[in-house]
JSON list of N, CA and C in Angstrom, two decimals:
[
{"chain": "A", "resi": 1489, "resn": "THR", "atom": "N", "xyz": [-101.01, 19.35, 24.70]},
{"chain": "A", "resi": 1489, "resn": "THR", "atom": "CA", "xyz": [-100.61, 18.82, 23.42]},
{"chain": "A", "resi": 1489, "resn": "THR", "atom": "C", "xyz": [-99.38, 19.55, 22.90]},
{"chain": "A", "resi": 1490, "resn": "GLY", "atom": "N", "xyz": [-99.04, 19.27, 21.66]},
{"chain": "A", "resi": 1490, "resn": "GLY", "atom": "CA", "xyz": [-97.86, 19.89, 21.12]},
{"chain": "A", "resi": 1490, "resn": "GLY", "atom": "C", "xyz": [-96.60, 19.09, 21.37]},
{"chain": "A", "resi": 1491, "resn": "GLY", "atom": "N", "xyz": [-96.75, 17.93, 22.06]},
{"chain": "A", "resi": 1491, "resn": "GLY", "atom": "CA", "xyz": [-95.60, 17.09, 22.35]},
{"chain": "A", "resi": 1491, "resn": "GLY", "atom": "C", "xyz": [-95.23, 16.25, 21.14]},
{"chain": "A", "resi": 1492, "resn": "THR", "atom": "N", "xyz": [-94.04, 15.74, 21.18]},
{"chain": "A", "resi": 1492, "resn": "THR", "atom": "CA", "xyz": [-93.55, 14.88, 20.11]},
{"chain": "A", "resi": 1492, "resn": "THR", "atom": "C", "xyz": [-93.39, 13.48, 20.64]},
{"chain": "A", "resi": 1493, "resn": "LEU", "atom": "N", "xyz": [-93.92, 12.53, 19.90]},
{"chain": "A", "resi": 1493, "resn": "LEU", "atom": "CA", "xyz": [-93.76, 11.14, 20.28]},
{"chain": "A", "resi": 1493, "resn": "LEU", "atom": "C", "xyz": [-92.44, 10.63, 19.73]},
{"chain": "A", "resi": 1494, "resn": "ILE", "atom": "N", "xyz": [-91.68, 9.98, 20.58]},
{"chain": "A", "resi": 1494, "resn": "ILE", "atom": "CA", "xyz": [-90.42, 9.40, 20.16]},
{"chain": "A", "resi": 1494, "resn": "ILE", "atom": "C", "xyz": [-90.54, 7.89, 20.31]},
{"chain": "A", "resi": 1495, "resn": "TYR", "atom": "N", "xyz": [-90.33, 7.18, 19.23]},
{"chain": "A", "resi": 1495, "resn": "TYR", "atom": "CA", "xyz": [-90.40, 5.73, 19.26]},
{"chain": "A", "resi": 1495, "resn": "TYR", "atom": "C", "xyz": [-89.00, 5.17, 19.44]},
{"chain": "A", "resi": 1496, "resn": "MET", "atom": "N", "xyz": [-88.87, 4.29, 20.42]},
{"chain": "A", "resi": 1496, "resn": "MET", "atom": "CA", "xyz": [-87.59, 3.66, 20.68]},
{"chain": "A", "resi": 1496, "resn": "MET", "atom": "C", "xyz": [-87.65, 2.21, 20.20]},
{"chain": "A", "resi": 1497, "resn": "PRO", "atom": "N", "xyz": [-87.04, 1.93, 19.08]},
{"chain": "A", "resi": 1497, "resn": "PRO", "atom": "CA", "xyz": [-87.09, 0.57, 18.56]},
{"chain": "A", "resi": 1497, "resn": "PRO", "atom": "C", "xyz": [-86.34, -0.40, 19.47]},
{"chain": "A", "resi": 1498, "resn": "THR", "atom": "N", "xyz": [-86.89, -1.57, 19.58]},
{"chain": "A", "resi": 1498, "resn": "THR", "atom": "CA", "xyz": [-86.23, -2.60, 20.39]},
{"chain": "A", "resi": 1498, "resn": "THR", "atom": "C", "xyz": [-86.54, -3.96, 19.78]},
{"chain": "A", "resi": 1499, "resn": "THR", "atom": "N", "xyz": [-85.62, -4.87, 19.94]},
{"chain": "A", "resi": 1499, "resn": "THR", "atom": "CA", "xyz": [-85.86, -6.25, 19.46]},
{"chain": "A", "resi": 1499, "resn": "THR", "atom": "C", "xyz": [-86.40, -7.11, 20.58]},
{"chain": "A", "resi": 1500, "resn": "LYS", "atom": "N", "xyz": [-86.44, -6.57, 21.80]},
{"chain": "A", "resi": 1500, "resn": "LYS", "atom": "CA", "xyz": [-86.90, -7.34, 22.96]},
{"chain": "A", "resi": 1500, "resn": "LYS", "atom": "C", "xyz": [-88.42, -7.22, 23.10]},
{"chain": "A", "resi": 1501, "resn": "THR", "atom": "N", "xyz": [-89.03, -8.33, 23.45]},
{"chain": "A", "resi": 1501, "resn": "THR", "atom": "CA", "xyz": [-90.46, -8.33, 23.74]},
{"chain": "A", "resi": 1501, "resn": "THR", "atom": "C", "xyz": [-90.67, -7.71, 25.12]},
{"chain": "A", "resi": 1502, "resn": "ARG", "atom": "N", "xyz": [-91.67, -6.88, 25.25]},
{"chain": "A", "resi": 1502, "resn": "ARG", "atom": "CA", "xyz": [-91.93, -6.22, 26.52]},
{"chain": "A", "resi": 1502, "resn": "ARG", "atom": "C", "xyz": [-93.13, -6.83, 27.20]},
{"chain": "A", "resi": 1503, "resn": "ILE", "atom": "N", "xyz": [-93.11, -6.81, 28.51]},
{"chain": "A", "resi": 1503, "resn": "ILE", "atom": "CA", "xyz": [-94.23, -7.28, 29.34]},
{"chain": "A", "resi": 1503, "resn": "ILE", "atom": "C", "xyz": [-94.60, -6.13, 30.26]},
{"chain": "A", "resi": 1504, "resn": "ASN", "atom": "N", "xyz": [-95.86, -5.77, 30.27]},
{"chain": "A", "resi": 1504, "resn": "ASN", "atom": "CA", "xyz": [-96.33, -4.71, 31.15]},
{"chain": "A", "resi": 1504, "resn": "ASN", "atom": "C", "xyz": [-96.85, -5.32, 32.44]},
{"chain": "A", "resi": 1505, "resn": "VAL", "atom": "N", "xyz": [-96.20, -5.00, 33.55]},
{"chain": "A", "resi": 1505, "resn": "VAL", "atom": "CA", "xyz": [-96.57, -5.55, 34.85]},
{"chain": "A", "resi": 1505, "resn": "VAL", "atom": "C", "xyz": [-96.85, -4.39, 35.80]},
{"chain": "A", "resi": 1506, "resn": "THR", "atom": "N", "xyz": [-97.93, -4.50, 36.55]},
{"chain": "A", "resi": 1506, "resn": "THR", "atom": "CA", "xyz": [-98.28, -3.47, 37.53]},
{"chain": "A", "resi": 1506, "resn": "THR", "atom": "C", "xyz": [-98.24, -4.09, 38.92]},
{"chain": "A", "resi": 1507, "resn": "PRO", "atom": "N", "xyz": [-97.12, -3.89, 39.63]},
{"chain": "A", "resi": 1507, "resn": "PRO", "atom": "CA", "xyz": [-96.99, -4.48, 40.96]},
{"chain": "A", "resi": 1507, "resn": "PRO", "atom": "C", "xyz": [-97.75, -3.66, 42.00]},
{"chain": "A", "resi": 1508, "resn": "SER", "atom": "N", "xyz": [-98.04, -4.29, 43.11]},
{"chain": "A", "resi": 1508, "resn": "SER", "atom": "CA", "xyz": [-98.62, -3.54, 44.23]},
{"chain": "A", "resi": 1508, "resn": "SER", "atom": "C", "xyz": [-97.58, -2.55, 44.71]},
{"chain": "A", "resi": 1509, "resn": "ASP", "atom": "N", "xyz": [-98.01, -1.55, 45.47]},
{"chain": "A", "resi": 1509, "resn": "ASP", "atom": "CA", "xyz": [-97.07, -0.58, 46.02]},
{"chain": "A", "resi": 1509, "resn": "ASP", "atom": "C", "xyz": [-96.02, -1.26, 46.87]},
{"chain": "A", "resi": 1510, "resn": "GLU", "atom": "N", "xyz": [-96.42, -2.26, 47.65]},
{"chain": "A", "resi": 1510, "resn": "GLU", "atom": "CA", "xyz": [-95.49, -2.97, 48.51]},
{"chain": "A", "resi": 1510, "resn": "GLU", "atom": "C", "xyz": [-94.43, -3.72, 47.69]},
{"chain": "A", "resi": 1511, "resn": "THR", "atom": "N", "xyz": [-94.88, -4.41, 46.63]},
{"chain": "A", "resi": 1511, "resn": "THR", "atom": "CA", "xyz": [-93.96, -5.15, 45.79]},
{"chain": "A", "resi": 1511, "resn": "THR", "atom": "C", "xyz": [-93.00, -4.20, 45.09]},
{"chain": "A", "resi": 1512, "resn": "TYR", "atom": "N", "xyz": [-93.52, -3.10, 44.58]},
{"chain": "A", "resi": 1512, "resn": "TYR", "atom": "CA", "xyz": [-92.65, -2.12, 43.91]},
{"chain": "A", "resi": 1512, "resn": "TYR", "atom": "C", "xyz": [-91.59, -1.57, 44.88]},
{"chain": "A", "resi": 1513, "resn": "ALA", "atom": "N", "xyz": [-92.02, -1.29, 46.10]},
{"chain": "A", "resi": 1513, "resn": "ALA", "atom": "CA", "xyz": [-91.08, -0.76, 47.09]},
{"chain": "A", "resi": 1513, "resn": "ALA", "atom": "C", "xyz": [-89.97, -1.77, 47.39]},
{"chain": "A", "resi": 1514, "resn": "MET", "atom": "N", "xyz": [-90.33, -3.05, 47.46]},
{"chain": "A", "resi": 1514, "resn": "MET", "atom": "CA", "xyz": [-89.32, -4.07, 47.70]},
{"chain": "A", "resi": 1514, "resn": "MET", "atom": "C", "xyz": [-88.35, -4.18, 46.54]},
{"chain": "A", "resi": 1515, "resn": "ILE", "atom": "N", "xyz": [-88.87, -4.18, 45.30]},
{"chain": "A", "resi": 1515, "resn": "ILE", "atom": "CA", "xyz": [-88.00, -4.26, 44.12]},
{"chain": "A", "resi": 1515, "resn": "ILE", "atom": "C", "xyz": [-87.11, -3.02, 44.04]},
{"chain": "A", "resi": 1516, "resn": "LYS", "atom": "N", "xyz": [-87.66, -1.86, 44.29]},
{"chain": "A", "resi": 1516, "resn": "LYS", "atom": "CA", "xyz": [-86.90, -0.62, 44.26]},
{"chain": "A", "resi": 1516, "resn": "LYS", "atom": "C", "xyz": [-85.79, -0.64, 45.30]},
{"chain": "A", "resi": 1517, "resn": "GLY", "atom": "N", "xyz": [-86.10, -1.11, 46.50]},
{"chain": "A", "resi": 1517, "resn": "GLY", "atom": "CA", "xyz": [-85.09, -1.20, 47.55]},
{"chain": "A", "resi": 1517, "resn": "GLY", "atom": "C", "xyz": [-83.95, -2.13, 47.17]},
{"chain": "A", "resi": 1518, "resn": "LEU", "atom": "N", "xyz": [-84.30, -3.26, 46.60]},
{"chain": "A", "resi": 1518, "resn": "LEU", "atom": "CA", "xyz": [-83.25, -4.21, 46.15]},
{"chain": "A", "resi": 1518, "resn": "LEU", "atom": "C", "xyz": [-82.42, -3.61, 45.03]},
{"chain": "A", "resi": 1519, "resn": "ALA", "atom": "N", "xyz": [-83.09, -2.91, 44.11]},
{"chain": "A", "resi": 1519, "resn": "ALA", "atom": "CA", "xyz": [-82.38, -2.29, 42.99]},
{"chain": "A", "resi": 1519, "resn": "ALA", "atom": "C", "xyz": [-81.40, -1.24, 43.50]},
{"chain": "A", "resi": 1520, "resn": "GLU", "atom": "N", "xyz": [-81.84, -0.42, 44.44]},
{"chain": "A", "resi": 1520, "resn": "GLU", "atom": "CA", "xyz": [-80.96, 0.59, 45.00]},
{"chain": "A", "resi": 1520, "resn": "GLU", "atom": "C", "xyz": [-79.78, -0.04, 45.73]},
{"chain": "A", "resi": 1521, "resn": "ARG", "atom": "N", "xyz": [-80.07, -1.10, 46.49]},
{"chain": "A", "resi": 1521, "resn": "ARG", "atom": "CA", "xyz": [-79.00, -1.79, 47.21]},
{"chain": "A", "resi": 1521, "resn": "ARG", "atom": "C", "xyz": [-77.93, -2.32, 46.26]},
{"chain": "A", "resi": 1522, "resn": "ASP", "atom": "N", "xyz": [-78.40, -2.86, 45.11]},
{"chain": "A", "resi": 1522, "resn": "ASP", "atom": "CA", "xyz": [-77.50, -3.50, 44.17]},
{"chain": "A", "resi": 1522, "resn": "ASP", "atom": "C", "xyz": [-76.99, -2.56, 43.06]},
{"chain": "A", "resi": 1523, "resn": "GLY", "atom": "N", "xyz": [-77.39, -1.29, 43.12]},
{"chain": "A", "resi": 1523, "resn": "GLY", "atom": "CA", "xyz": [-76.94, -0.34, 42.10]},
{"chain": "A", "resi": 1523, "resn": "GLY", "atom": "C", "xyz": [-77.50, -0.64, 40.72]},
{"chain": "A", "resi": 1524, "resn": "GLN", "atom": "N", "xyz": [-78.73, -1.09, 40.66]},
{"chain": "A", "resi": 1524, "resn": "GLN", "atom": "CA", "xyz": [-79.37, -1.43, 39.40]},
{"chain": "A", "resi": 1524, "resn": "GLN", "atom": "C", "xyz": [-80.62, -0.59, 39.20]},
{"chain": "A", "resi": 1525, "resn": "SER", "atom": "N", "xyz": [-81.11, -0.57, 37.97]},
{"chain": "A", "resi": 1525, "resn": "SER", "atom": "CA", "xyz": [-82.39, 0.06, 37.73]},
{"chain": "A", "resi": 1525, "resn": "SER", "atom": "C", "xyz": [-83.48, -0.88, 38.24]},
{"chain": "A", "resi": 1526, "resn": "VAL", "atom": "N", "xyz": [-84.66, -0.31, 38.47]},
{"chain": "A", "resi": 1526, "resn": "VAL", "atom": "CA", "xyz": [-85.79, -1.14, 38.92]},
{"chain": "A", "resi": 1526, "resn": "VAL", "atom": "C", "xyz": [-86.13, -2.19, 37.87]},
{"chain": "A", "resi": 1527, "resn": "ALA", "atom": "N", "xyz": [-86.09, -1.81, 36.60]},
{"chain": "A", "resi": 1527, "resn": "ALA", "atom": "CA", "xyz": [-86.42, -2.76, 35.52]},
{"chain": "A", "resi": 1527, "resn": "ALA", "atom": "C", "xyz": [-85.41, -3.92, 35.47]},
{"chain": "A", "resi": 1528, "resn": "THR", "atom": "N", "xyz": [-84.13, -3.61, 35.64]},
{"chain": "A", "resi": 1528, "resn": "THR", "atom": "CA", "xyz": [-83.12, -4.66, 35.62]},
{"chain": "A", "resi": 1528, "resn": "THR", "atom": "C", "xyz": [-83.29, -5.60, 36.80]},
{"chain": "A", "resi": 1529, "resn": "LYS", "atom": "N", "xyz": [-83.56, -5.04, 37.98]},
{"chain": "A", "resi": 1529, "resn": "LYS", "atom": "CA", "xyz": [-83.75, -5.88, 39.15]},
{"chain": "A", "resi": 1529, "resn": "LYS", "atom": "C", "xyz": [-84.99, -6.75, 38.99]},
{"chain": "A", "resi": 1530, "resn": "ALA", "atom": "N", "xyz": [-86.07, -6.17, 38.43]},
{"chain": "A", "resi": 1530, "resn": "ALA", "atom": "CA", "xyz": [-87.29, -6.96, 38.21]},
{"chain": "A", "resi": 1530, "resn": "ALA", "atom": "C", "xyz": [-86.99, -8.12, 37.26]},
{"chain": "A", "resi": 1531, "resn": "MET", "atom": "N", "xyz": [-86.20, -7.87, 36.22]},
{"chain": "A", "resi": 1531, "resn": "MET", "atom": "CA", "xyz": [-85.86, -8.93, 35.28]},
{"chain": "A", "resi": 1531, "resn": "MET", "atom": "C", "xyz": [-85.00, -9.99, 35.95]},
{"chain": "A", "resi": 1532, "resn": "ASP", "atom": "N", "xyz": [-84.04, -9.56, 36.77]},
{"chain": "A", "resi": 1532, "resn": "ASP", "atom": "CA", "xyz": [-83.19, -10.51, 37.51]},
{"chain": "A", "resi": 1532, "resn": "ASP", "atom": "C", "xyz": [-84.07, -11.42, 38.39]},
{"chain": "A", "resi": 1533, "resn": "LEU", "atom": "N", "xyz": [-85.01, -10.81, 39.09]},
{"chain": "A", "resi": 1533, "resn": "LEU", "atom": "CA", "xyz": [-85.89, -11.59, 39.98]},
{"chain": "A", "resi": 1533, "resn": "LEU", "atom": "C", "xyz": [-86.78, -12.53, 39.18]},
{"chain": "A", "resi": 1534, "resn": "LEU", "atom": "N", "xyz": [-87.25, -12.09, 38.03]},
{"chain": "A", "resi": 1534, "resn": "LEU", "atom": "CA", "xyz": [-88.07, -12.96, 37.17]},
{"chain": "A", "resi": 1534, "resn": "LEU", "atom": "C", "xyz": [-87.27, -14.15, 36.70]},
{"chain": "A", "resi": 1535, "resn": "LEU", "atom": "N", "xyz": [-86.04, -13.92, 36.26]},
{"chain": "A", "resi": 1535, "resn": "LEU", "atom": "CA", "xyz": [-85.18, -15.03, 35.80]},
{"chain": "A", "resi": 1535, "resn": "LEU", "atom": "C", "xyz": [-84.89, -16.00, 36.94]},
{"chain": "A", "resi": 1536, "resn": "PHE", "atom": "N", "xyz": [-84.65, -15.46, 38.14]},
{"chain": "A", "resi": 1536, "resn": "PHE", "atom": "CA", "xyz": [-84.41, -16.30, 39.31]},
{"chain": "A", "resi": 1536, "resn": "PHE", "atom": "C", "xyz": [-85.63, -17.16, 39.61]},
{"chain": "A", "resi": 1537, "resn": "ALA", "atom": "N", "xyz": [-86.82, -16.56, 39.53]},
{"chain": "A", "resi": 1537, "resn": "ALA", "atom": "CA", "xyz": [-88.06, -17.30, 39.78]},
{"chain": "A", "resi": 1537, "resn": "ALA", "atom": "C", "xyz": [-88.25, -18.41, 38.74]},
{"chain": "A", "resi": 1538, "resn": "LEU", "atom": "N", "xyz": [-87.91, -18.14, 37.49]},
{"chain": "A", "resi": 1538, "resn": "LEU", "atom": "CA", "xyz": [-88.03, -19.16, 36.45]},
{"chain": "A", "resi": 1538, "resn": "LEU", "atom": "C", "xyz": [-87.06, -20.32, 36.71]},
{"chain": "A", "resi": 1539, "resn": "ASP", "atom": "N", "xyz": [-85.86, -20.00, 37.16]},
{"chain": "A", "resi": 1539, "resn": "ASP", "atom": "CA", "xyz": [-84.90, -21.07, 37.52]},
{"chain": "A", "resi": 1539, "resn": "ASP", "atom": "C", "xyz": [-85.45, -21.93, 38.66]},
{"chain": "A", "resi": 1540, "resn": "LEU", "atom": "N", "xyz": [-86.04, -21.27, 39.67]},
{"chain": "A", "resi": 1540, "resn": "LEU", "atom": "CA", "xyz": [-86.62, -22.03, 40.79]},
{"chain": "A", "resi": 1540, "resn": "LEU", "atom": "C", "xyz": [-87.77, -22.91, 40.31]},
{"chain": "A", "resi": 1541, "resn": "GLU", "atom": "N", "xyz": [-88.59, -22.39, 39.42]},
{"chain": "A", "resi": 1541, "resn": "GLU", "atom": "CA", "xyz": [-89.72, -23.19, 38.91]},
{"chain": "A", "resi": 1541, "resn": "GLU", "atom": "C", "xyz": [-89.21, -24.38, 38.11]},
{"chain": "A", "resi": 1542, "resn": "GLU", "atom": "N", "xyz": [-88.17, -24.18, 37.31]},
{"chain": "A", "resi": 1542, "resn": "GLU", "atom": "CA", "xyz": [-87.58, -25.28, 36.55]},
{"chain": "A", "resi": 1542, "resn": "GLU", "atom": "C", "xyz": [-87.04, -26.35, 37.50]},
{"chain": "A", "resi": 1543, "resn": "ASP", "atom": "N", "xyz": [-86.34, -25.93, 38.54]},
{"chain": "A", "resi": 1543, "resn": "ASP", "atom": "CA", "xyz": [-85.79, -26.86, 39.53]},
{"chain": "A", "resi": 1543, "resn": "ASP", "atom": "C", "xyz": [-86.92, -27.64, 40.22]},
{"chain": "A", "resi": 1544, "resn": "ARG", "atom": "N", "xyz": [-88.03, -26.95, 40.53]},
{"chain": "A", "resi": 1544, "resn": "ARG", "atom": "CA", "xyz": [-89.15, -27.63, 41.19]},
{"chain": "A", "resi": 1544, "resn": "ARG", "atom": "C", "xyz": [-89.75, -28.70, 40.29]},
{"chain": "A", "resi": 1545, "resn": "VAL", "atom": "N", "xyz": [-89.93, -28.37, 39.03]},
{"chain": "A", "resi": 1545, "resn": "VAL", "atom": "CA", "xyz": [-90.51, -29.34, 38.09]},
{"chain": "A", "resi": 1545, "resn": "VAL", "atom": "C", "xyz": [-89.57, -30.52, 37.88]},
{"chain": "A", "resi": 1546, "resn": "LEU", "atom": "N", "xyz": [-88.28, -30.26, 37.69]},
{"chain": "A", "resi": 1546, "resn": "LEU", "atom": "CA", "xyz": [-87.32, -31.35, 37.50]},
{"chain": "A", "resi": 1546, "resn": "LEU", "atom": "C", "xyz": [-87.19, -32.22, 38.73]},
{"chain": "A", "resi": 1547, "resn": "SER", "atom": "N", "xyz": [-87.28, -31.62, 39.91]},
{"chain": "A", "resi": 1547, "resn": "SER", "atom": "CA", "xyz": [-87.25, -32.41, 41.16]},
{"chain": "A", "resi": 1547, "resn": "SER", "atom": "C", "xyz": [-88.47, -33.31, 41.25]},
{"chain": "A", "resi": 1548, "resn": "GLN", "atom": "N", "xyz": [-89.62, -32.77, 40.85]},
{"chain": "A", "resi": 1548, "resn": "GLN", "atom": "CA", "xyz": [-90.84, -33.58, 40.86]},
{"chain": "A", "resi": 1548, "resn": "GLN", "atom": "C", "xyz": [-90.73, -34.77, 39.90]},
{"chain": "A", "resi": 1549, "resn": "ILE", "atom": "N", "xyz": [-90.18, -34.53, 38.72]},
{"chain": "A", "resi": 1549, "resn": "ILE", "atom": "CA", "xyz": [-89.99, -35.62, 37.75]},
{"chain": "A", "resi": 1549, "resn": "ILE", "atom": "C", "xyz": [-89.03, -36.65, 38.31]},
{"chain": "A", "resi": 1550, "resn": "ALA", "atom": "N", "xyz": [-87.94, -36.20, 38.91]},
{"chain": "A", "resi": 1550, "resn": "ALA", "atom": "CA", "xyz": [-86.95, -37.12, 39.49]},
{"chain": "A", "resi": 1550, "resn": "ALA", "atom": "C", "xyz": [-87.56, -37.94, 40.61]},
{"chain": "A", "resi": 1551, "resn": "ALA", "atom": "N", "xyz": [-88.38, -37.30, 41.45]},
{"chain": "A", "resi": 1551, "resn": "ALA", "atom": "CA", "xyz": [-89.01, -38.02, 42.56]},
{"chain": "A", "resi": 1551, "resn": "ALA", "atom": "C", "xyz": [-89.97, -39.10, 42.05]},
{"chain": "A", "resi": 1552, "resn": "GLU", "atom": "N", "xyz": [-90.67, -38.79, 40.97]},
{"chain": "A", "resi": 1552, "resn": "GLU", "atom": "CA", "xyz": [-91.59, -39.79, 40.39]},
{"chain": "A", "resi": 1552, "resn": "GLU", "atom": "C", "xyz": [-90.84, -40.96, 39.80]},
{"chain": "A", "resi": 1553, "resn": "ARG", "atom": "N", "xyz": [-89.65, -40.73, 39.29]},
{"chain": "A", "resi": 1553, "resn": "ARG", "atom": "CA", "xyz": [-88.85, -41.81, 38.68]},
{"chain": "A", "resi": 1553, "resn": "ARG", "atom": "C", "xyz": [-88.04, -42.59, 39.69]},
{"chain": "A", "resi": 1554, "resn": "ASP", "atom": "N", "xyz": [-87.84, -42.04, 40.88]},
{"chain": "A", "resi": 1554, "resn": "ASP", "atom": "CA", "xyz": [-87.00, -42.65, 41.90]},
{"chain": "A", "resi": 1554, "resn": "ASP", "atom": "C", "xyz": [-87.82, -43.68, 42.69]},
{"chain": "A", "resi": 1555, "resn": "THR", "atom": "N", "xyz": [-87.90, -44.87, 42.13]},
{"chain": "A", "resi": 1555, "resn": "THR", "atom": "CA", "xyz": [-88.64, -45.95, 42.80]},
{"chain": "A", "resi": 1555, "resn": "THR", "atom": "C", "xyz": [-87.72, -47.15, 42.94]},
{"chain": "A", "resi": 1556, "resn": "LYS", "atom": "N", "xyz": [-88.14, -48.09, 43.74]},
{"chain": "A", "resi": 1556, "resn": "LYS", "atom": "CA", "xyz": [-87.35, -49.32, 43.92]},
{"chain": "A", "resi": 1556, "resn": "LYS", "atom": "C", "xyz": [-87.28, -50.11, 42.61]},
{"chain": "A", "resi": 1557, "resn": "ALA", "atom": "N", "xyz": [-88.27, -49.92, 41.74]},
{"chain": "A", "resi": 1557, "resn": "ALA", "atom": "CA", "xyz": [-88.31, -50.65, 40.47]},
{"chain": "A", "resi": 1557, "resn": "ALA", "atom": "C", "xyz": [-87.53, -49.93, 39.36]},
{"chain": "A", "resi": 1558, "resn": "ALA", "atom": "N", "xyz": [-86.92, -48.81, 39.66]},
{"chain": "A", "resi": 1558, "resn": "ALA", "atom": "CA", "xyz": [-86.22, -48.04, 38.65]},
{"chain": "A", "resi": 1558, "resn": "ALA", "atom": "C", "xyz": [-85.01, -48.80, 38.12]},
{"chain": "A", "resi": 1559, "resn": "THR", "atom": "N", "xyz": [-84.76, -48.65, 36.84]},
{"chain": "A", "resi": 1559, "resn": "THR", "atom": "CA", "xyz": [-83.59, -49.26, 36.22]},
{"chain": "A", "resi": 1559, "resn": "THR", "atom": "C", "xyz": [-82.43, -48.27, 36.33]},
{"chain": "A", "resi": 1560, "resn": "TRP", "atom": "N", "xyz": [-81.33, -48.74, 36.90]},
{"chain": "A", "resi": 1560, "resn": "TRP", "atom": "CA", "xyz": [-80.18, -47.85, 37.08]},
{"chain": "A", "resi": 1560, "resn": "TRP", "atom": "C", "xyz": [-79.25, -47.98, 35.89]},
{"chain": "A", "resi": 1561, "resn": "ILE", "atom": "N", "xyz": [-78.70, -46.87, 35.45]},
{"chain": "A", "resi": 1561, "resn": "ILE", "atom": "CA", "xyz": [-77.78, -46.83, 34.34]},
{"chain": "A", "resi": 1561, "resn": "ILE", "atom": "C", "xyz": [-76.48, -46.25, 34.87]},
{"chain": "A", "resi": 1562, "resn": "SER", "atom": "N", "xyz": [-75.37, -46.88, 34.49]},
{"chain": "A", "resi": 1562, "resn": "SER", "atom": "CA", "xyz": [-74.07, -46.41, 34.97]},
{"chain": "A", "resi": 1562, "resn": "SER", "atom": "C", "xyz": [-73.73, -45.05, 34.38]},
{"chain": "A", "resi": 1563, "resn": "GLN", "atom": "N", "xyz": [-72.90, -44.32, 35.09]},
{"chain": "A", "resi": 1563, "resn": "GLN", "atom": "CA", "xyz": [-72.46, -42.99, 34.63]},
{"chain": "A", "resi": 1563, "resn": "GLN", "atom": "C", "xyz": [-71.79, -43.11, 33.27]},
{"chain": "A", "resi": 1564, "resn": "GLU", "atom": "N", "xyz": [-71.01, -44.13, 33.07]},
{"chain": "A", "resi": 1564, "resn": "GLU", "atom": "CA", "xyz": [-70.29, -44.32, 31.80]},
{"chain": "A", "resi": 1564, "resn": "GLU", "atom": "C", "xyz": [-71.28, -44.53, 30.64]},
{"chain": "A", "resi": 1565, "resn": "ASP", "atom": "N", "xyz": [-72.34, -45.29, 30.88]},
{"chain": "A", "resi": 1565, "resn": "ASP", "atom": "CA", "xyz": [-73.33, -45.54, 29.84]},
{"chain": "A", "resi": 1565, "resn": "ASP", "atom": "C", "xyz": [-74.14, -44.28, 29.51]},
{"chain": "A", "resi": 1566, "resn": "VAL", "atom": "N", "xyz": [-74.36, -43.46, 30.49]},
{"chain": "A", "resi": 1566, "resn": "VAL", "atom": "CA", "xyz": [-75.15, -42.26, 30.27]},
{"chain": "A", "resi": 1566, "resn": "VAL", "atom": "C", "xyz": [-74.41, -41.30, 29.36]},
{"chain": "A", "resi": 1567, "resn": "TRP", "atom": "N", "xyz": [-73.12, -41.13, 29.56]},
{"chain": "A", "resi": 1567, "resn": "TRP", "atom": "CA", "xyz": [-72.36, -40.12, 28.84]},
{"chain": "A", "resi": 1567, "resn": "TRP", "atom": "C", "xyz": [-71.61, -40.66, 27.62]},
{"chain": "A", "resi": 1568, "resn": "VAL", "atom": "N", "xyz": [-71.99, -41.81, 27.12]},
{"chain": "A", "resi": 1568, "resn": "VAL", "atom": "CA", "xyz": [-71.34, -42.36, 25.93]},
{"chain": "A", "resi": 1568, "resn": "VAL", "atom": "C", "xyz": [-71.91, -41.73, 24.68]}
]
């Protein structure tokens, strides 16, 4: 005891994640390769995964709409 607690204010919401040792080692290796902190690399990977998930969902929606009965709209009409 006898320590002092220091509070670091932040406006960012934090997420506590506990990766497996293997996952941590992979993130740490990538962070070192790219000259980043482990936290920054983890955030970069999370954002990349969210982009991939968005692309997957939008592709699924497009595939469902892409039928022979679909109504086609010209490029000019779309951007008017």
